[in-house]
Amino acid sequence: MLMPLARPEFSPMAMQNRDRLLKKLQAIQGKPRAAMRKALQQSAEEIVALQKRLAPKRTGALANSVGYSFGGHTPDNANVRGVGSGQGGDPDLTVVVHAGDKDAYYAAFVEFGTSPHEAGGMFEGAQNPGTAAQPFFYPAYRALRKRAKSRVSRAASKAIKEGANG
């Protein structure tokens, strides 16, 4: 019959260098959070700039409607939003990139295109041929997503190391 290995009891009092660890944890406290927010802001600005460059520009309203906001809040009429749409999570570390507003209500139509359909209203019965998609929002997001994730991870790691060593 095999006997189970005895595990030593864990006691916080028996932990070596406990005070040193607690001091380092106290020094780190808010630094990673601030560094991550700064990295998120820089990444959001970079994504928005690329989206504005890629947006079709007939009047400029669509490019002007592209923006970002912290806390999961999106402006009224923003009809194209980044992945996750800011639901849940920490509001200070949640950024939502969005396109569309009252002047550029058609942002989703441009991004995804429209299918052929029969018109209603004043031109009822007329055949609308639809429009081809002209993606500008998600291609920019996909192109810069990996860089943004890496930037946030590096910022958090660097802030933790600096807080623990300094």
PDB file of C-alpha atoms in Angstrom:
ATOM      1  CA  MET A   1       0.000   0.000   0.000  1.00  0.00           C
ATOM      2  CA  LEU A   2       1.343   3.427  -1.004  1.00  0.00           C
ATOM      3  CA  MET A   3       1.400   6.158   1.552  1.00  0.00           C
ATOM      4  CA  PRO A   4       0.572   9.706   0.424  1.00  0.00           C
ATOM      5  CA  LEU A   5       3.415  12.172   0.647  1.00  0.00           C
ATOM      6  CA  ALA A   6       3.120  14.498   3.554  1.00  0.00           C
ATOM      7  CA  ARG A   7       2.808  18.130   2.582  1.00  0.00           C
ATOM      8  CA  PRO A   8       4.277  20.720   4.896  1.00  0.00           C
ATOM      9  CA  GLU A   9       1.695  23.083   6.291  1.00  0.00           C
ATOM     10  CA  PHE A  10       1.802  26.575   4.815  1.00  0.00           C
ATOM     11  CA  SER A  11       1.969  29.320   7.320  1.00  0.00           C
ATOM     12  CA  PRO A  12       2.311  33.001   6.437  1.00  0.00           C
ATOM     13  CA  MET A  13       4.539  33.378   9.458  1.00  0.00           C
ATOM     14  CA  ALA A  14       6.966  30.809   8.086  1.00  0.00           C
ATOM     15  CA  MET A  15       7.337  32.639   4.764  1.00  0.00           C
ATOM     16  CA  GLN A  16      10.831  33.987   4.305  1.00  0.00           C
ATOM     17  CA  ASN A  17      11.265  37.625   3.288  1.00  0.00           C
ATOM     18  CA  ARG A  18       7.548  38.304   3.784  1.00  0.00           C
ATOM     19  CA  ASP A  19       8.108  41.896   4.836  1.00  0.00           C
ATOM     20  CA  ARG A  20      10.275  42.561   1.790  1.00  0.00           C
ATOM     21  CA  LEU A  21       7.567  41.151  -0.503  1.00  0.00           C
ATOM     22  CA  LEU A  22       4.843  43.229   1.148  1.00  0.00           C
ATOM     23  CA  LYS A  23       6.968  46.362   0.792  1.00  0.00           C
ATOM     24  CA  LYS A  24       7.449  45.680  -2.942  1.00  0.00           C
ATOM     25  CA  LEU A  25       3.729  45.019  -3.446  1.00  0.00           C
ATOM     26  CA  GLN A  26       2.957  48.300  -1.689  1.00  0.00           C
ATOM     27  CA  ALA A  27       5.419  50.158  -3.956  1.00  0.00           C
ATOM     28  CA  ILE A  28       3.869  48.678  -7.117  1.00  0.00           C
ATOM     29  CA  GLN A  29       0.246  49.482  -6.231  1.00  0.00           C
ATOM     30  CA  GLY A  30      -1.146  51.839  -8.929  1.00  0.00           C
ATOM     31  CA  LYS A  31       1.757  51.973 -11.385  1.00  0.00           C
ATOM     32  CA  PRO A  32       0.754  49.139 -13.744  1.00  0.00           C
ATOM     33  CA  ARG A  33      -2.776  50.520 -14.022  1.00  0.00           C
ATOM     34  CA  ALA A  34      -1.559  53.986 -15.053  1.00  0.00           C
ATOM     35  CA  ALA A  35       0.965  52.543 -17.511  1.00  0.00           C
ATOM     36  CA  MET A  36      -1.659  50.278 -19.076  1.00  0.00           C
ATOM     37  CA  ARG A  37      -4.104  53.157 -19.495  1.00  0.00           C
ATOM     38  CA  LYS A  38      -1.421  55.235 -21.227  1.00  0.00           C
ATOM     39  CA  ALA A  39      -0.579  52.289 -23.538  1.00  0.00           C
ATOM     40  CA  LEU A  40      -4.281  51.756 -24.300  1.00  0.00           C
ATOM     41  CA  GLN A  41      -4.704  55.413 -25.170  1.00  0.00           C
ATOM     42  CA  GLN A  42      -1.672  55.376 -27.463  1.00  0.00           C
ATOM     43  CA  SER A  43      -2.935  52.216 -29.193  1.00  0.00           C
ATOM     44  CA  ALA A  44      -6.452  53.617 -29.594  1.00  0.00           C
ATOM     45  CA  GLU A  45      -5.075  56.811 -31.144  1.00  0.00           C
ATOM     46  CA  GLU A  46      -2.972  54.741 -33.544  1.00  0.00           C
ATOM     47  CA  ILE A  47      -5.956  52.589 -34.590  1.00  0.00           C
ATOM     48  CA  VAL A  48      -8.219  55.639 -35.030  1.00  0.00           C
ATOM     49  CA  ALA A  49      -5.589  57.398 -37.161  1.00  0.00           C
ATOM     50  CA  LEU A  50      -5.329  54.397 -39.487  1.00  0.00           C
ATOM     51  CA  GLN A  51      -9.123  54.051 -39.681  1.00  0.00           C
ATOM     52  CA  LYS A  52      -9.451  57.712 -40.618  1.00  0.00           C
ATOM     53  CA  ARG A  53      -6.860  57.266 -43.380  1.00  0.00           C
ATOM     54  CA  LEU A  54      -8.665  54.184 -44.729  1.00  0.00           C
ATOM     55  CA  ALA A  55     -12.191  55.665 -44.562  1.00  0.00           C
ATOM     56  CA  PRO A  56     -13.682  56.685 -47.925  1.00  0.00           C
ATOM     57  CA  LYS A  57     -13.768  60.467 -48.116  1.00  0.00           C
ATOM     58  CA  ARG A  58     -16.572  61.999 -50.083  1.00  0.00           C
ATOM     59  CA  THR A  59     -17.559  64.660 -47.546  1.00  0.00           C
ATOM     60  CA  GLY A  60     -15.159  63.780 -44.731  1.00  0.00           C
ATOM     61  CA  ALA A  61     -17.993  63.161 -42.252  1.00  0.00           C
ATOM     62  CA  LEU A  62     -17.253  59.447 -41.964  1.00  0.00           C
ATOM     63  CA  ALA A  63     -13.562  59.972 -41.201  1.00  0.00           C
ATOM     64  CA  ASN A  64     -14.475  62.697 -38.690  1.00  0.00           C
ATOM     65  CA  SER A  65     -16.879  60.335 -36.905  1.00  0.00           C
ATOM     66  CA  VAL A  66     -14.154  57.799 -36.065  1.00  0.00           C
ATOM     67  CA  GLY A  67     -12.977  58.097 -32.477  1.00  0.00           C
ATOM     68  CA  TYR A  68     -12.465  56.306 -29.174  1.00  0.00           C
ATOM     69  CA  SER A  69     -13.696  56.635 -25.621  1.00  0.00           C
ATOM     70  CA  PHE A  70     -12.768  55.142 -22.272  1.00  0.00           C
ATOM     71  CA  GLY A  71     -15.205  53.499 -19.914  1.00  0.00           C
ATOM     72  CA  GLY A  72     -17.216  51.579 -22.478  1.00  0.00           C
ATOM     73  CA  HIS A  73     -19.291  54.647 -23.415  1.00  0.00           C
ATOM     74  CA  THR A  74     -20.009  55.148 -27.100  1.00  0.00           C
ATOM     75  CA  PRO A  75     -21.557  58.318 -28.495  1.00  0.00           C
ATOM     76  CA  ASP A  76     -25.099  58.344 -29.796  1.00  0.00           C
ATOM     77  CA  ASN A  77     -25.479  56.968 -33.323  1.00  0.00           C
ATOM     78  CA  ALA A  78     -22.064  55.251 -33.296  1.00  0.00           C
ATOM     79  CA  ASN A  79     -23.070  52.198 -35.264  1.00  0.00           C
ATOM     80  CA  VAL A  80     -19.697  50.475 -35.789  1.00  0.00           C
ATOM     81  CA  ARG A  81     -17.886  49.584 -32.567  1.00  0.00           C
ATOM     82  CA  GLY A  82     -14.785  47.666 -31.668  1.00  0.00           C
ATOM     83  CA  VAL A  83     -14.871  44.055 -30.555  1.00  0.00           C
ATOM     84  CA  GLY A  84     -16.552  43.611 -27.176  1.00  0.00           C
ATOM     85  CA  SER A  85     -18.203  47.046 -27.291  1.00  0.00           C
ATOM     86  CA  GLY A  86     -16.869  47.881 -23.829  1.00  0.00           C
ATOM     87  CA  GLN A  87     -19.204  45.574 -21.913  1.00  0.00           C
ATOM     88  CA  GLY A  88     -17.952  44.578 -18.466  1.00  0.00           C
ATOM     89  CA  GLY A  89     -14.392  44.857 -17.252  1.00  0.00           C
ATOM     90  CA  ASP A  90     -12.686  47.794 -15.637  1.00  0.00           C
ATOM     91  CA  PRO A  91     -14.048  51.103 -17.006  1.00  0.00           C
ATOM     92  CA  ASP A  92     -10.656  52.820 -16.631  1.00  0.00           C
ATOM     93  CA  LEU A  93      -8.990  50.095 -18.682  1.00  0.00           C
ATOM     94  CA  THR A  94     -11.754  49.673 -21.260  1.00  0.00           C
ATOM     95  CA  VAL A  95     -11.444  51.602 -24.502  1.00  0.00           C
ATOM     96  CA  VAL A  96     -14.017  51.477 -27.305  1.00  0.00           C
ATOM     97  CA  VAL A  97     -13.136  52.531 -30.841  1.00  0.00           C
ATOM     98  CA  HIS A  98     -16.232  53.635 -32.772  1.00  0.00           C
ATOM     99  CA  ALA A  99     -17.385  55.106 -36.081  1.00  0.00           C
ATOM    100  CA  GLY A 100     -20.588  56.851 -37.027  1.00  0.00           C
ATOM    101  CA  ASP A 101     -22.512  59.766 -35.585  1.00  0.00           C
ATOM    102  CA  LYS A 102     -25.541  61.874 -36.507  1.00  0.00           C
ATOM    103  CA  ASP A 103     -23.782  63.139 -39.643  1.00  0.00           C
ATOM    104  CA  ALA A 104     -22.244  59.797 -40.628  1.00  0.00           C
ATOM    105  CA  TYR A 105     -25.110  57.457 -39.730  1.00  0.00           C
ATOM    106  CA  TYR A 106     -24.136  55.313 -42.711  1.00  0.00           C
ATOM    107  CA  ALA A 107     -20.837  54.023 -41.253  1.00  0.00           C
ATOM    108  CA  ALA A 108     -22.084  50.417 -41.052  1.00  0.00           C
ATOM    109  CA  PHE A 109     -23.402  50.585 -44.635  1.00  0.00           C
ATOM    110  CA  VAL A 110     -19.954  51.622 -45.856  1.00  0.00           C
ATOM    111  CA  GLU A 111     -18.096  49.056 -43.728  1.00  0.00           C
ATOM    112  CA  PHE A 112     -20.293  46.057 -44.567  1.00  0.00           C
ATOM    113  CA  GLY A 113     -22.063  47.122 -47.802  1.00  0.00           C
ATOM    114  CA  THR A 114     -25.768  46.748 -48.567  1.00  0.00           C
ATOM    115  CA  SER A 115     -27.652  44.109 -50.507  1.00  0.00           C
ATOM    116  CA  PRO A 116     -29.914  44.812 -53.488  1.00  0.00           C
ATOM    117  CA  HIS A 117     -33.435  45.660 -52.346  1.00  0.00           C
ATOM    118  CA  GLU A 118     -36.681  47.264 -53.339  1.00  0.00           C
ATOM    119  CA  ALA A 119     -37.007  50.839 -52.165  1.00  0.00           C
ATOM    120  CA  GLY A 120     -39.907  52.053 -50.076  1.00  0.00           C
ATOM    121  CA  GLY A 121     -41.202  55.504 -49.222  1.00  0.00           C
ATOM    122  CA  MET A 122     -41.281  58.156 -51.926  1.00  0.00           C
ATOM    123  CA  PHE A 123     -39.552  55.860 -54.438  1.00  0.00           C
ATOM    124  CA  GLU A 124     -41.537  52.734 -53.563  1.00  0.00           C
ATOM    125  CA  GLY A 125     -40.955  49.878 -55.947  1.00  0.00           C
ATOM    126  CA  ALA A 126     -37.663  51.171 -57.351  1.00  0.00           C
ATOM    127  CA  GLN A 127     -34.848  48.617 -57.374  1.00  0.00           C
ATOM    128  CA  ASN A 128     -31.788  49.639 -55.387  1.00  0.00           C
ATOM    129  CA  PRO A 129     -28.719  47.728 -56.596  1.00  0.00           C
ATOM    130  CA  GLY A 130     -27.027  47.859 -53.194  1.00  0.00           C
ATOM    131  CA  THR A 131     -23.464  48.961 -52.491  1.00  0.00           C
ATOM    132  CA  ALA A 132     -20.198  47.082 -52.225  1.00  0.00           C
ATOM    133  CA  ALA A 133     -18.464  46.996 -48.870  1.00  0.00           C
ATOM    134  CA  GLN A 134     -15.611  49.472 -48.410  1.00  0.00           C
ATOM    135  CA  PRO A 135     -14.073  48.185 -45.164  1.00  0.00           C
ATOM    136  CA  PHE A 136     -12.033  50.707 -43.212  1.00  0.00           C
ATOM    137  CA  PHE A 137     -12.821  49.945 -39.559  1.00  0.00           C
ATOM    138  CA  TYR A 138     -12.013  46.289 -38.940  1.00  0.00           C
ATOM    139  CA  PRO A 139      -9.013  46.008 -41.309  1.00  0.00           C
ATOM    140  CA  ALA A 140      -7.270  48.747 -39.318  1.00  0.00           C
ATOM    141  CA  TYR A 141      -8.207  47.055 -36.045  1.00  0.00           C
ATOM    142  CA  ARG A 142      -6.927  43.671 -37.240  1.00  0.00           C
ATOM    143  CA  ALA A 143      -3.688  45.205 -38.539  1.00  0.00           C
ATOM    144  CA  LEU A 144      -2.844  46.865 -35.212  1.00  0.00           C
ATOM    145  CA  ARG A 145      -4.431  44.482 -32.667  1.00  0.00           C
ATOM    146  CA  LYS A 146      -1.272  42.467 -31.975  1.00  0.00           C
ATOM    147  CA  ARG A 147       0.851  45.606 -31.569  1.00  0.00           C
ATOM    148  CA  ALA A 148      -1.695  47.068 -29.135  1.00  0.00           C
ATOM    149  CA  LYS A 149      -1.803  43.910 -27.001  1.00  0.00           C
ATOM    150  CA  SER A 150       1.988  43.738 -26.885  1.00  0.00           C
ATOM    151  CA  ARG A 151       2.250  47.414 -25.970  1.00  0.00           C
ATOM    152  CA  VAL A 152      -0.150  47.009 -23.036  1.00  0.00           C
ATOM    153  CA  SER A 153       1.612  43.865 -21.789  1.00  0.00           C
ATOM    154  CA  ARG A 154       5.036  45.514 -22.012  1.00  0.00           C
ATOM    155  CA  ALA A 155       3.796  48.610 -20.193  1.00  0.00           C
ATOM    156  CA  ALA A 156       2.360  46.537 -17.336  1.00  0.00           C
ATOM    157  CA  SER A 157       5.499  44.396 -17.009  1.00  0.00           C
ATOM    158  CA  LYS A 158       7.778  47.424 -17.085  1.00  0.00           C
ATOM    159  CA  ALA A 159       5.717  49.256 -14.451  1.00  0.00           C
ATOM    160  CA  ILE A 160       5.729  46.214 -12.162  1.00  0.00           C
ATOM    161  CA  LYS A 161       9.501  45.789 -12.512  1.00  0.00           C
ATOM    162  CA  GLU A 162      10.171  49.482 -11.919  1.00  0.00           C
ATOM    163  CA  GLY A 163       7.860  49.537  -8.907  1.00  0.00           C
ATOM    164  CA  ALA A 164       9.461  46.468  -7.390  1.00  0.00           C
ATOM    165  CA  ASN A 165      13.029  47.654  -7.971  1.00  0.00           C
ATOM    166  CA  GLY A 166      12.603  51.328  -7.247  1.00  0.00           C
TER     167      GLY A 166
END
